[in-house]
Short mmCIF file of C-alpha atoms and ligand atoms in Angstrom, two decimals:
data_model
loop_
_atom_site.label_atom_id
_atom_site.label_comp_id
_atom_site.label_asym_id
_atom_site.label_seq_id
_atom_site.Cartn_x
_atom_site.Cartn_y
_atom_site.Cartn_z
CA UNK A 1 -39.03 -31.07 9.32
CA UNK A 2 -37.14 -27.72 9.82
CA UNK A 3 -39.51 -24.88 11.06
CA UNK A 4 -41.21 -23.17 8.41
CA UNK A 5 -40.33 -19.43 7.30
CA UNK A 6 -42.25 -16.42 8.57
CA UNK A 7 -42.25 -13.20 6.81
CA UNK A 8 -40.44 -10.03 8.69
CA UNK A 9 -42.85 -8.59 11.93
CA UNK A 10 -44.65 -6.00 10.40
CA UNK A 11 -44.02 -6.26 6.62
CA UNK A 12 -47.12 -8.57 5.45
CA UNK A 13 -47.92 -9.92 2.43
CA UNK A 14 -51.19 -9.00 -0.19
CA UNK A 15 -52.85 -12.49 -0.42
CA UNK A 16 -55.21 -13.11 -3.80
CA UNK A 17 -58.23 -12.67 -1.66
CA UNK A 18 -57.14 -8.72 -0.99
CA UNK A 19 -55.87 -8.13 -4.38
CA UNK A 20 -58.88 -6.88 -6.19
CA UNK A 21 -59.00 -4.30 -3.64
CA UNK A 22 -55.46 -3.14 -3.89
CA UNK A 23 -56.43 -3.29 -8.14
CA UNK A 24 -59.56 -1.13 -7.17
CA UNK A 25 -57.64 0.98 -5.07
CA UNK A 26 -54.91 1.57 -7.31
CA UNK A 27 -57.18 2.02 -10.75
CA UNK A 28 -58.95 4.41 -9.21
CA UNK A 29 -55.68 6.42 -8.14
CA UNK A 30 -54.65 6.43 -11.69
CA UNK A 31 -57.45 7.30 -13.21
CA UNK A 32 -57.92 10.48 -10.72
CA UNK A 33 -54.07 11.51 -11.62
CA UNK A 34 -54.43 10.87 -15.03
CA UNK A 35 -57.78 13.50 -14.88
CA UNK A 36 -55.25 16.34 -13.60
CA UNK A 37 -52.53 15.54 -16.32
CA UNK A 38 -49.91 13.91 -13.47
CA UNK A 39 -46.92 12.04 -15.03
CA UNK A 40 -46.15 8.96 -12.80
CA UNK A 41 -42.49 8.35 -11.74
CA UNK A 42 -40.18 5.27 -10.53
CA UNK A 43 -37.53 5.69 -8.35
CA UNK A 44 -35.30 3.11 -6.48
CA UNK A 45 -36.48 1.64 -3.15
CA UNK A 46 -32.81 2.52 -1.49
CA UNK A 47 -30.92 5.64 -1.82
CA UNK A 48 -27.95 7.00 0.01
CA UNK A 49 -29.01 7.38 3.69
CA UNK A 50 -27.95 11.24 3.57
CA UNK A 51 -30.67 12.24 0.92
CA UNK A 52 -33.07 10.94 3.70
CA UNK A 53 -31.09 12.54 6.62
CA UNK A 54 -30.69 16.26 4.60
CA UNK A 55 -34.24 16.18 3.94
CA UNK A 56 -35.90 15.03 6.44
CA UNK A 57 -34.54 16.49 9.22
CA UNK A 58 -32.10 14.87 11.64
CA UNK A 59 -34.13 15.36 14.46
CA UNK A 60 -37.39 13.23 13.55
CA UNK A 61 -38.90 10.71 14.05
CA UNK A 62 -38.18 8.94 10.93
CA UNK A 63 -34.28 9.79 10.97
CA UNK A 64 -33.77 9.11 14.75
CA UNK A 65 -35.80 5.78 14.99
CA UNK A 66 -37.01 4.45 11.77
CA UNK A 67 -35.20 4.05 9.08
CA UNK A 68 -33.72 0.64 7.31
CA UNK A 69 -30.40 1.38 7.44
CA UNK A 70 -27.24 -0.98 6.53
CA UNK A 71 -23.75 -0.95 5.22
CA UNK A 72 -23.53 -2.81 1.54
CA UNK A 73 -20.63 -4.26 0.59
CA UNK A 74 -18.88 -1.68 -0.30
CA UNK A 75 -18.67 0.87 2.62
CA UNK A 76 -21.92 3.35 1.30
CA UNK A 77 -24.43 3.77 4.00
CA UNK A 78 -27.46 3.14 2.57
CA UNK A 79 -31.48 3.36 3.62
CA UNK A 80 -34.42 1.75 2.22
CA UNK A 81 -36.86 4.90 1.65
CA UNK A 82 -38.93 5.61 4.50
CA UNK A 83 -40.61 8.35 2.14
CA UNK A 84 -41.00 9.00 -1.54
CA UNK A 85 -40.41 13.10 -1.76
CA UNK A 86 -36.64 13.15 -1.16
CA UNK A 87 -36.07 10.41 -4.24
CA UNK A 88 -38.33 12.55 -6.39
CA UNK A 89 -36.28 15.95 -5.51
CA UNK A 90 -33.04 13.89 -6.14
CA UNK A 91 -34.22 11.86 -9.16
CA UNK A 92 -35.46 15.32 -10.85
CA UNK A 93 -32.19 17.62 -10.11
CA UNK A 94 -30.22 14.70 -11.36
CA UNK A 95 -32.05 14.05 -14.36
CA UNK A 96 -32.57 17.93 -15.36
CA UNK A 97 -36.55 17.77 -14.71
CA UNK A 98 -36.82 20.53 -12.34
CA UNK A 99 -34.33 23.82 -13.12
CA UNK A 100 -36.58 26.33 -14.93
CA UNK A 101 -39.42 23.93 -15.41
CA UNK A 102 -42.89 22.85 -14.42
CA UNK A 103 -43.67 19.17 -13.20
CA UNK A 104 -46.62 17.42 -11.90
CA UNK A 105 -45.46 14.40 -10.84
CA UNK A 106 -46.92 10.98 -9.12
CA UNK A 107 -45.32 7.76 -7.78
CA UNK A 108 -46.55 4.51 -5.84
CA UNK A 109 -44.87 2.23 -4.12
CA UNK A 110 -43.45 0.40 -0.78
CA UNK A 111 -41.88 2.31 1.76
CA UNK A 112 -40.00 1.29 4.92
CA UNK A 113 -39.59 2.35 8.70
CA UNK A 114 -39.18 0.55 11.50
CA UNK A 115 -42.16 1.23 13.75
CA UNK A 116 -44.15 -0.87 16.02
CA UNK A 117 -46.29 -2.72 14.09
CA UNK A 118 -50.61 -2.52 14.82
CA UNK A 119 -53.58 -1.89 13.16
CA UNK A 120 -52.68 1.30 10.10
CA UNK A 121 -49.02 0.73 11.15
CA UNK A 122 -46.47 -1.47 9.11
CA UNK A 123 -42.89 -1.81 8.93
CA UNK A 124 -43.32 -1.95 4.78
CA UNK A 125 -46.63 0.22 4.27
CA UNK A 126 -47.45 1.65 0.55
CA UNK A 127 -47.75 4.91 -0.41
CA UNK A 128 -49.43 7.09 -3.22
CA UNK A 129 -47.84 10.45 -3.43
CA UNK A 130 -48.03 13.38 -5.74
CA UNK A 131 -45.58 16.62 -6.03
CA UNK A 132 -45.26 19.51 -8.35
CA UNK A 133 -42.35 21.71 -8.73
CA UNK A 134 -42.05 25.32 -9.99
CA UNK A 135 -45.21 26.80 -9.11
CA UNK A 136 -45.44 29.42 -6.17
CA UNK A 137 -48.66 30.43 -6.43
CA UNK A 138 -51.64 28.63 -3.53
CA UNK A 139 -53.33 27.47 -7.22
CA UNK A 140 -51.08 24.34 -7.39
CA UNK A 141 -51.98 23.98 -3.48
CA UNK A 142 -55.48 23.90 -3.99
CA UNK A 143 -55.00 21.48 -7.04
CA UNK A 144 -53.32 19.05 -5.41
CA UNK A 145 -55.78 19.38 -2.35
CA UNK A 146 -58.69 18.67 -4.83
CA UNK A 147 -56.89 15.80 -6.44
CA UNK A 148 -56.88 14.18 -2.73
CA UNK A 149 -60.82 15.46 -2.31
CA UNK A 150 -61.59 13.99 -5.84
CA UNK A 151 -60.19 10.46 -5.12
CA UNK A 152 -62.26 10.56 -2.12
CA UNK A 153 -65.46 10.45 -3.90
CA UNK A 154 -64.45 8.08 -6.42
CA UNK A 155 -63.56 5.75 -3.63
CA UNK A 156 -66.66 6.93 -1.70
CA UNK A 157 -65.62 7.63 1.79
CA UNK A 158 -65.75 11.71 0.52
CA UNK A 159 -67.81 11.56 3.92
CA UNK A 160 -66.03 10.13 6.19
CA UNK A 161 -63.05 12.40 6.15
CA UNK A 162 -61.82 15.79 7.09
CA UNK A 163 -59.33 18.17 5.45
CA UNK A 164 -57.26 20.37 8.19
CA UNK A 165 -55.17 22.95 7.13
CA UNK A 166 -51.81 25.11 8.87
CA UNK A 167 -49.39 27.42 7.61
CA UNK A 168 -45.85 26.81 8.52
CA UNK A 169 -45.03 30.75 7.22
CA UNK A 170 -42.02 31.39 5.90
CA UNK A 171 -38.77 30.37 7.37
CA UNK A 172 -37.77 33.51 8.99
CA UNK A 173 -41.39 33.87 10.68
CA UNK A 174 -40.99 30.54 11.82
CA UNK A 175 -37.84 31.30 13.45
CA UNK A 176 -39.26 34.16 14.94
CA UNK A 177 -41.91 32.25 16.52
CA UNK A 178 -39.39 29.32 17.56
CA UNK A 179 -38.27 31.55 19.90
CA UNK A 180 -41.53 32.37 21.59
CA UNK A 181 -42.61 28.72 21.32
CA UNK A 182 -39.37 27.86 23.37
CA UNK A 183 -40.42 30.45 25.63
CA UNK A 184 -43.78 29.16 26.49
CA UNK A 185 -42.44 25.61 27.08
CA UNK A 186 -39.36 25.94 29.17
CA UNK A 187 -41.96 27.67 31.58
CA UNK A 188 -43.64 24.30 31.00
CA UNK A 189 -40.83 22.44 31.38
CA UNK A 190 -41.71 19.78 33.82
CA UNK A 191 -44.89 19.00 32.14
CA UNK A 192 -43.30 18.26 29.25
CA UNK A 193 -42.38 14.53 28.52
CA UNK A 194 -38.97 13.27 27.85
CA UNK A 195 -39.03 13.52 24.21
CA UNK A 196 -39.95 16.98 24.26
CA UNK A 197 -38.24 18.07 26.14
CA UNK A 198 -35.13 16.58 24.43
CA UNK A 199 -37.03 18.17 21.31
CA UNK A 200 -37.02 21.77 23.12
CA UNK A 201 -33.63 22.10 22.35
CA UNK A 202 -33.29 20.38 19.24
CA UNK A 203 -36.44 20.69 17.34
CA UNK A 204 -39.10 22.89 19.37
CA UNK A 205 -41.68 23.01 16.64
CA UNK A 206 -41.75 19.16 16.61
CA UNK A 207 -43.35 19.13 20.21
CA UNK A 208 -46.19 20.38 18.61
CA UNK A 209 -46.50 17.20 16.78
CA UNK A 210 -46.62 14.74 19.87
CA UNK A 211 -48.84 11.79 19.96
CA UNK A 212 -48.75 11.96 23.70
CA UNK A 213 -52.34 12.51 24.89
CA UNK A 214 -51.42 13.89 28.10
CA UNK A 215 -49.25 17.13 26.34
CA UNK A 216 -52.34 17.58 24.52
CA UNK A 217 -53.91 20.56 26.71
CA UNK A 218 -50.19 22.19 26.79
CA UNK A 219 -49.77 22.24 22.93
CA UNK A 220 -53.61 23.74 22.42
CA UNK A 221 -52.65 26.16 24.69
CA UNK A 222 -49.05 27.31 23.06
CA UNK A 223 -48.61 30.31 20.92
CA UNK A 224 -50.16 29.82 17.60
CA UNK A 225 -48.15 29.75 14.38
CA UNK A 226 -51.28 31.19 12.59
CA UNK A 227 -50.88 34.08 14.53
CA UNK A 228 -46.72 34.99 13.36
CA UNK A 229 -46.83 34.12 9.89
CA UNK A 230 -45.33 36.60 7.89
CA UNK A 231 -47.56 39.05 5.41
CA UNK A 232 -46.63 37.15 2.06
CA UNK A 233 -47.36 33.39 3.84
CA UNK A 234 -50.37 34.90 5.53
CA UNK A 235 -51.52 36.57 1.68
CA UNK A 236 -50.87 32.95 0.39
CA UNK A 237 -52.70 30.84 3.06
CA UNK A 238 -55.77 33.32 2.49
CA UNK A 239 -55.95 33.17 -1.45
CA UNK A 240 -55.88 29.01 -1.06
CA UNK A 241 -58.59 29.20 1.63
CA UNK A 242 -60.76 31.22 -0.69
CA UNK A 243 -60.06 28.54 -3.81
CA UNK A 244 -60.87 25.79 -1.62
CA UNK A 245 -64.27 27.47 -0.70
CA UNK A 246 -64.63 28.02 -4.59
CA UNK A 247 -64.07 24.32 -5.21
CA UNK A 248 -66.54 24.02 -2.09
CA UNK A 249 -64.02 21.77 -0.66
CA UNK A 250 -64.59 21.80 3.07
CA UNK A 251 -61.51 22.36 5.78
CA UNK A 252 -60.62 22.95 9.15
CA UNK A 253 -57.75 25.36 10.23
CA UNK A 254 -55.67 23.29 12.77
CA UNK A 255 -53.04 25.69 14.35
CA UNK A 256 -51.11 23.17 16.00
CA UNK A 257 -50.88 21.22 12.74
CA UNK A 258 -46.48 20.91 12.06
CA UNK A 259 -45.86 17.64 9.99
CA UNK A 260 -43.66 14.93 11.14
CA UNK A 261 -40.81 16.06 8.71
CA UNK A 262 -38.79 19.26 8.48
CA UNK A 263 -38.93 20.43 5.15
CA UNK A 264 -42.15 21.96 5.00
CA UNK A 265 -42.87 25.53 4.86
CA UNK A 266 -46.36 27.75 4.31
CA UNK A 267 -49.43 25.09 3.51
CA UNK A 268 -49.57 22.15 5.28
CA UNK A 269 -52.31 19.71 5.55
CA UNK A 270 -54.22 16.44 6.43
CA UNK A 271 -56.77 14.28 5.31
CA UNK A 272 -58.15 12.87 9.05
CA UNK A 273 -60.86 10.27 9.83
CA UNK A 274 -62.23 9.09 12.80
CA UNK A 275 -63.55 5.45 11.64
CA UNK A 276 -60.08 4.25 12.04
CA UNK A 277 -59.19 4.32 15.73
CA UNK A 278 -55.23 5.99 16.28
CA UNK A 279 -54.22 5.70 13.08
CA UNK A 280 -56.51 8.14 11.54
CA UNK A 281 -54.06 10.52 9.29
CA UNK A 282 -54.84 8.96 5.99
CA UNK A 283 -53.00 11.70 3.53
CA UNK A 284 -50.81 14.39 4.62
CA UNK A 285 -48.50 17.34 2.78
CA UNK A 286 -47.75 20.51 1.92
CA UNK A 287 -45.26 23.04 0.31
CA UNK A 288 -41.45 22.57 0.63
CA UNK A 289 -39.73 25.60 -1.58
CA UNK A 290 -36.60 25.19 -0.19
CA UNK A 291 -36.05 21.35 -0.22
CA UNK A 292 -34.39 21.39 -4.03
CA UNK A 293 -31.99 23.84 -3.06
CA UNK A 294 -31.35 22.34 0.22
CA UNK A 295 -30.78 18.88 -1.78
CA UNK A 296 -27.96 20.62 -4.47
CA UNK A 297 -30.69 22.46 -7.26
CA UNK A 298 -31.43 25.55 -8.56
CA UNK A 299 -34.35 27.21 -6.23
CA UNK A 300 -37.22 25.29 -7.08
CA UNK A 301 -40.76 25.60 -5.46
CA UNK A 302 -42.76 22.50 -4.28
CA UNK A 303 -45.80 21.12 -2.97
CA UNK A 304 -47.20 17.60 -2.69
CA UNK A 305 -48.74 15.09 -0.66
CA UNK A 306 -48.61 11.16 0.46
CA UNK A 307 -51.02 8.79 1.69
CA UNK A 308 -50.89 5.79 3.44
CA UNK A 309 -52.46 2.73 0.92
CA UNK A 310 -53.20 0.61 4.20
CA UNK A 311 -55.31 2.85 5.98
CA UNK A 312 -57.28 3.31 2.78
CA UNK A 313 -57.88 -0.19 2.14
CA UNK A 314 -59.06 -0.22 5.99
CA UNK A 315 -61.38 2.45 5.25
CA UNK A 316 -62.92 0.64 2.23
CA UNK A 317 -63.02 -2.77 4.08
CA UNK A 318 -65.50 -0.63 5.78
CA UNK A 319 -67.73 -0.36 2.67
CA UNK A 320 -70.98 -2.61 2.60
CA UNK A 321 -71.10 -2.32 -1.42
CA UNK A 322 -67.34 -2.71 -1.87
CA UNK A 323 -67.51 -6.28 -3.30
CA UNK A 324 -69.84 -5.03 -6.06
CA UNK A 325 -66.79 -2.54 -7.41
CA UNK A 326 -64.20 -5.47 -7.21
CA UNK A 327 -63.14 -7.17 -10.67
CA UNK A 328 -63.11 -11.28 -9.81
CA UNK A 329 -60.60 -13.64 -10.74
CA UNK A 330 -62.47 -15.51 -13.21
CA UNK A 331 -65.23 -14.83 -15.81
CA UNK A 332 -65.71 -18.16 -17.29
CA UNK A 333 -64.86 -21.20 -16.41
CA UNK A 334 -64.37 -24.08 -18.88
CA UNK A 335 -65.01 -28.25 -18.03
CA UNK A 336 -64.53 -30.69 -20.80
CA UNK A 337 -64.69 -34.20 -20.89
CA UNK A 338 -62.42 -37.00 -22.43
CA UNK A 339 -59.47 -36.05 -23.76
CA UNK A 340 -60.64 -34.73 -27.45
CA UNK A 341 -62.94 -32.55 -25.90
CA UNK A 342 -59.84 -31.48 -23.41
CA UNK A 343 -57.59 -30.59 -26.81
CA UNK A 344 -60.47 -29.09 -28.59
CA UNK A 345 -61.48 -26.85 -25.86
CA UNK A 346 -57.94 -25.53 -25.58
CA UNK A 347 -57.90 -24.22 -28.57
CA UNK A 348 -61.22 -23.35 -28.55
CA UNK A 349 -60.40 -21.00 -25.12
CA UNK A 350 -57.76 -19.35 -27.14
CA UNK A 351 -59.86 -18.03 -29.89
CA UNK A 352 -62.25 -16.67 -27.41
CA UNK A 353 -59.16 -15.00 -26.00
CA UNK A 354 -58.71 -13.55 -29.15
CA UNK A 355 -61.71 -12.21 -29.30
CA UNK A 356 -62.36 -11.09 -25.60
CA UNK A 357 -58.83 -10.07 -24.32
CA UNK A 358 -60.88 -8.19 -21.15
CA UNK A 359 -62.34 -11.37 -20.13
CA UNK A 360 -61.29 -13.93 -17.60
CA UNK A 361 -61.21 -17.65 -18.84
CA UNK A 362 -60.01 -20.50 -16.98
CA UNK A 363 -59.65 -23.97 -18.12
CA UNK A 364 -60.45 -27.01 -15.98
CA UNK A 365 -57.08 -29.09 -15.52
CA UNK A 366 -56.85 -32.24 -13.69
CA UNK A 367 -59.81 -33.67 -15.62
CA UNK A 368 -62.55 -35.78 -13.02
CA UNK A 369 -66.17 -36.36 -14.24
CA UNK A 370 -68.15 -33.24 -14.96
CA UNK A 371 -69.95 -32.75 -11.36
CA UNK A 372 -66.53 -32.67 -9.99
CA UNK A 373 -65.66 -29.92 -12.63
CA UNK A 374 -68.43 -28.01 -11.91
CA UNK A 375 -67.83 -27.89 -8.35
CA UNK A 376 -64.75 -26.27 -9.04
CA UNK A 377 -66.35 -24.03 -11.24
CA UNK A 378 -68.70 -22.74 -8.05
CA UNK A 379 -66.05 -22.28 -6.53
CA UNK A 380 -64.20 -19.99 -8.91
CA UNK A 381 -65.90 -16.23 -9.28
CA UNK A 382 -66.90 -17.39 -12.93
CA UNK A 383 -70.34 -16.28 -13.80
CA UNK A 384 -70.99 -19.19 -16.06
CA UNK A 385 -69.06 -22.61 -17.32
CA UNK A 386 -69.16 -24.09 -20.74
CA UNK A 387 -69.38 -27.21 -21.13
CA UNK A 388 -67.52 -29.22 -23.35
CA UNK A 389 -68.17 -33.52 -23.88
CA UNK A 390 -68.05 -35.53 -27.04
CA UNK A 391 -71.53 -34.47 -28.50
CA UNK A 392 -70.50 -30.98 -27.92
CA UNK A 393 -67.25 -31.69 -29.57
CA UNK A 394 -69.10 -33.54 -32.36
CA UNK A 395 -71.67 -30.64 -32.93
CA UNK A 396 -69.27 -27.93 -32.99
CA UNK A 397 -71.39 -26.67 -30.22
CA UNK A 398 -71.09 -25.51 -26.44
CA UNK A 399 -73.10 -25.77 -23.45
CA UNK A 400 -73.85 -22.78 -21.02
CA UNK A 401 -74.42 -22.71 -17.62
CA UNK A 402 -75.29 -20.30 -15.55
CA UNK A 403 -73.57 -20.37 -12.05
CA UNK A 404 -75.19 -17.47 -10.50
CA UNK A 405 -78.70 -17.15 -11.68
CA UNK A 406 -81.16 -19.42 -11.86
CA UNK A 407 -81.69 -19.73 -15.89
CA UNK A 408 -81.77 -23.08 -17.51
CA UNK A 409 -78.53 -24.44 -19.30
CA UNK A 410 -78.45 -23.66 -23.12
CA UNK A 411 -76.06 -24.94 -26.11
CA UNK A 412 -75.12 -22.53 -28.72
CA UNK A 413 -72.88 -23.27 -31.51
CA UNK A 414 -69.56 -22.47 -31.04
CA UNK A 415 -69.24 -19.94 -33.28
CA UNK A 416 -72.37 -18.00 -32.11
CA UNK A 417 -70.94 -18.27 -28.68
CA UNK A 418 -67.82 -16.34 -30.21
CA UNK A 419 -70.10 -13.86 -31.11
CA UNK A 420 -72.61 -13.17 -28.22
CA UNK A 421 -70.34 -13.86 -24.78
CA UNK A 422 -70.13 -10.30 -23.79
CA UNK A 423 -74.19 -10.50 -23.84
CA UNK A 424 -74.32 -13.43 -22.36
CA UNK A 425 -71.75 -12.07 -19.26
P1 ATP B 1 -48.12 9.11 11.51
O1 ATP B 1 -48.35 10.39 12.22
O2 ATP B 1 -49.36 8.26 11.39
O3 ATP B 1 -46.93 8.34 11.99
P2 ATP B 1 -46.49 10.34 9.52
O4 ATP B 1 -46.66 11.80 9.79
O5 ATP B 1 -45.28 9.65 9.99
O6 ATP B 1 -47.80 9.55 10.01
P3 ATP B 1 -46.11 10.75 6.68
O7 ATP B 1 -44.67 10.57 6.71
O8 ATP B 1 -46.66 12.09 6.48
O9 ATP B 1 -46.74 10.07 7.99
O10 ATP B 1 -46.74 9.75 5.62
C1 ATP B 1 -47.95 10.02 4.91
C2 ATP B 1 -48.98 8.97 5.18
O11 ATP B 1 -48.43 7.66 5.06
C3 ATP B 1 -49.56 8.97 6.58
O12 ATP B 1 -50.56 9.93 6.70
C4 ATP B 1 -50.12 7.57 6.69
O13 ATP B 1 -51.37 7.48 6.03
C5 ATP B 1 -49.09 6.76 5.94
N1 ATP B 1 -48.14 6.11 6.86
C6 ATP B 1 -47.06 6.66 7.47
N2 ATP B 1 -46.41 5.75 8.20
C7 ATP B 1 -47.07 4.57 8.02
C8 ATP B 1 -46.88 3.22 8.50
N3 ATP B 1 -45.85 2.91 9.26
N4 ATP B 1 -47.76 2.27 8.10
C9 ATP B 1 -48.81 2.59 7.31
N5 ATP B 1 -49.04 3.81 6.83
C10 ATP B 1 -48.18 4.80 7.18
MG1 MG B 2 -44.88 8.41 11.67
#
């Protein structure tokens, strides 16, 4: 026997027993986008590797290490998306969504980078994301915030995480503070590690952003961003404070707060818990006004936000009434005996269809006698199994039992049954 197939270190797959959690997860999302008017959109799951490398930044993470990148046939250098902003800036100035217009827009999906693989960190990982374009004002900021805040509670975890805030300023302020933050850490030179200090010349702001517990005093210590914004970034990060506070959304204002990708100016943000060990960023964002014109549009505003789908199912793994919100497979579960009964039922299972196209039937194949069935029928989520023989057949009748509460079985006829199953469930 040749050795069997094993799927790709750190892309896994979602087995039927974790499905009605991704279906919980992902109703939930759509229901809280669909409250604030979003309008979802697909893009492909590989684009030209420059879209990522233009946006991005070339000196990340992401583009440096990450990224799923191969030759096709033809001689195009192409990545599978390590993100889902960039497509959504490309997809809209190529398809005339964003010049002169306003768009609230959401997408969900797989996304790719090639990371060591632990506990909140995949190689494919899934992402909800949301982004609007062509509003400047911190009201669309504080939306989308609240969005994030609202899907909380509907999940219920609302308590288990914390919203920090930055602002990146404007691009000149930034650059002005570059400079100081360069300052402060070629003075620090040898305490820096060798990534940042590669980064010093290359990306300065991005040391900031280390994981590395043992810069961590350093970084508190550096200059603070907060503290060389410009008037208009400063006027902008106040008014969305102030709307959070109205929405009695609660934040904290973390200074040293940069994002792991370049294009971000003014708000940035993160949803943060601690119940998840080192992979505790569950959503992060912010505004990018200059990434459409940077990526070939007309100057287009923009502000959005992506979470990580893993790290929430983690989180509501965590949840003692989560099985309670799950849908199950099954509903009802149907045994019949001999093969009339088998025939009749079939048809009979369709018209109950008909009827009930919300609820789950299964039909017993592979006939056995009727303990055997119902056996099977434990074993399936159903909450009860009709039962099917000859007599039942003969009487144009059906028997009910109740898997999951202890009620005596009852017959009904079968066209009563057609009537009262949603009672009965
Ligand atoms: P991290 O700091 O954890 O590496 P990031 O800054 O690279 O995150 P973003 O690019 O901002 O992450 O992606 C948004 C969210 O997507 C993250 O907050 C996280 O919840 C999730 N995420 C990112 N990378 C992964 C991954 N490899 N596996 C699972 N989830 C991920
Ligand atoms: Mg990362």
């Amino acid at each position: 026997m040749s050795k069997a197939f094993q799927a790709i270190k750190g892309m896994n797959d979602c087995l039927p027993e974790m499905s009605p959690i991704w279906q919980h997860l992902e109703a939930c999302i759509r229901q809280v986008v669909s409250s604030y008017g979003y309008s979802e959109i697909r893009t492909p799951i590989v684009e030209n590797t420059q879209l990522f490398c233009r946006s991005i930044g070339e000196v990340t993470d992401i583009v440096e290490k990450e990224m799923y990148t191969f030759v096709d046939k033809g001689e195009d250098s192409l990545t599978m998306r390590p993100e889902g902003t960039a497509a959504c800036v490309r997809a809209g100035i190529q398809n005339g969504l964003l010049y002169n217009q306003q768009q609230r827009l959401w997408y969900m999906g797989p996304m790719f980078r090639r990371e060591k693989p632990q506990k909140g960190r995949y190689r494919q990982f899934h992402q909800f994301g949301a982004e609007s374009f062509g509003f400047n004002g911190p009201d669309i900021d504080a939306e989308l915030i609240a969005l994030t805040a609202r899907l909380w509670k509907t999940l219920g975890f609302a308590d288990d995480v914390e919203l920090q805030l930055n602002s990146l300023g404007s691009n000149q302020a930034r650059e002005a503070y570059k400079a100081l933050l360069v300052e402060y850490f070629t003075e620090n030179f040898e305490l820096l590690d060798e990534d940042s200090q590669r980064r010093l010349k290359s990306n300065p702001l991005r040391i900031l952003d280390s994981k590395n517990p043992a810069l961590k005093e350093l970084i508190s210590a550096a200059p603070k961003l907060t503290e060389h914004l410009d008037e208009e970034s400063k006027r902008h990060f106040t008014l969305l404070c102030e709307k959070l506070e109205q929405l009695d959304i609660a934040y904290v204002i973390n200074p040293t707060l940069v994002r792991g990708l370049d294009y971000y100016n003014r708000t940035v943000f993160e949803w943060v818990t601690s119940s998840l060990g080192a992979q505790g960023t569950i959503c992060a964002g912010g505004r990018y006004d200059g990434l459409v014109e940077q990526l070939g549009g007309q100057a287009t505003p923009g502000c959005g936000f992506a979470m990580g789908l893993e790290r929430i199912i983690l989180l509501l793994e965590q949840q003692s009434d989560l099985s309670a919100k799950l849908s199950l497979p099954v509903d009802v579960y149907i045994c019949t005996l001999g093969e009339t009964a088998e025939a009749a039922g079939g048809v009979y299972i369709e018209k109950l269809r008909d009827s009930y196209p919300l609820i789950k039937f299964q039909q017993h194949c592979g006939g056995g006698n009727f303990k055997k069935q119902l056996k099977k029928a434990d074993k399936s989520s159903a909450k009860i199994a009709l039962i099917l023989g000859d007599d039942e057949i003969k009487n144009q009748a059906v028997g009910i039992k109740f898997l999951r509460e202890d009620k005596q079985q009852i017959t009904l006829s079968q066209s009563d049954l057609i009537e009262q199953l949603s009672q009965i469930l």
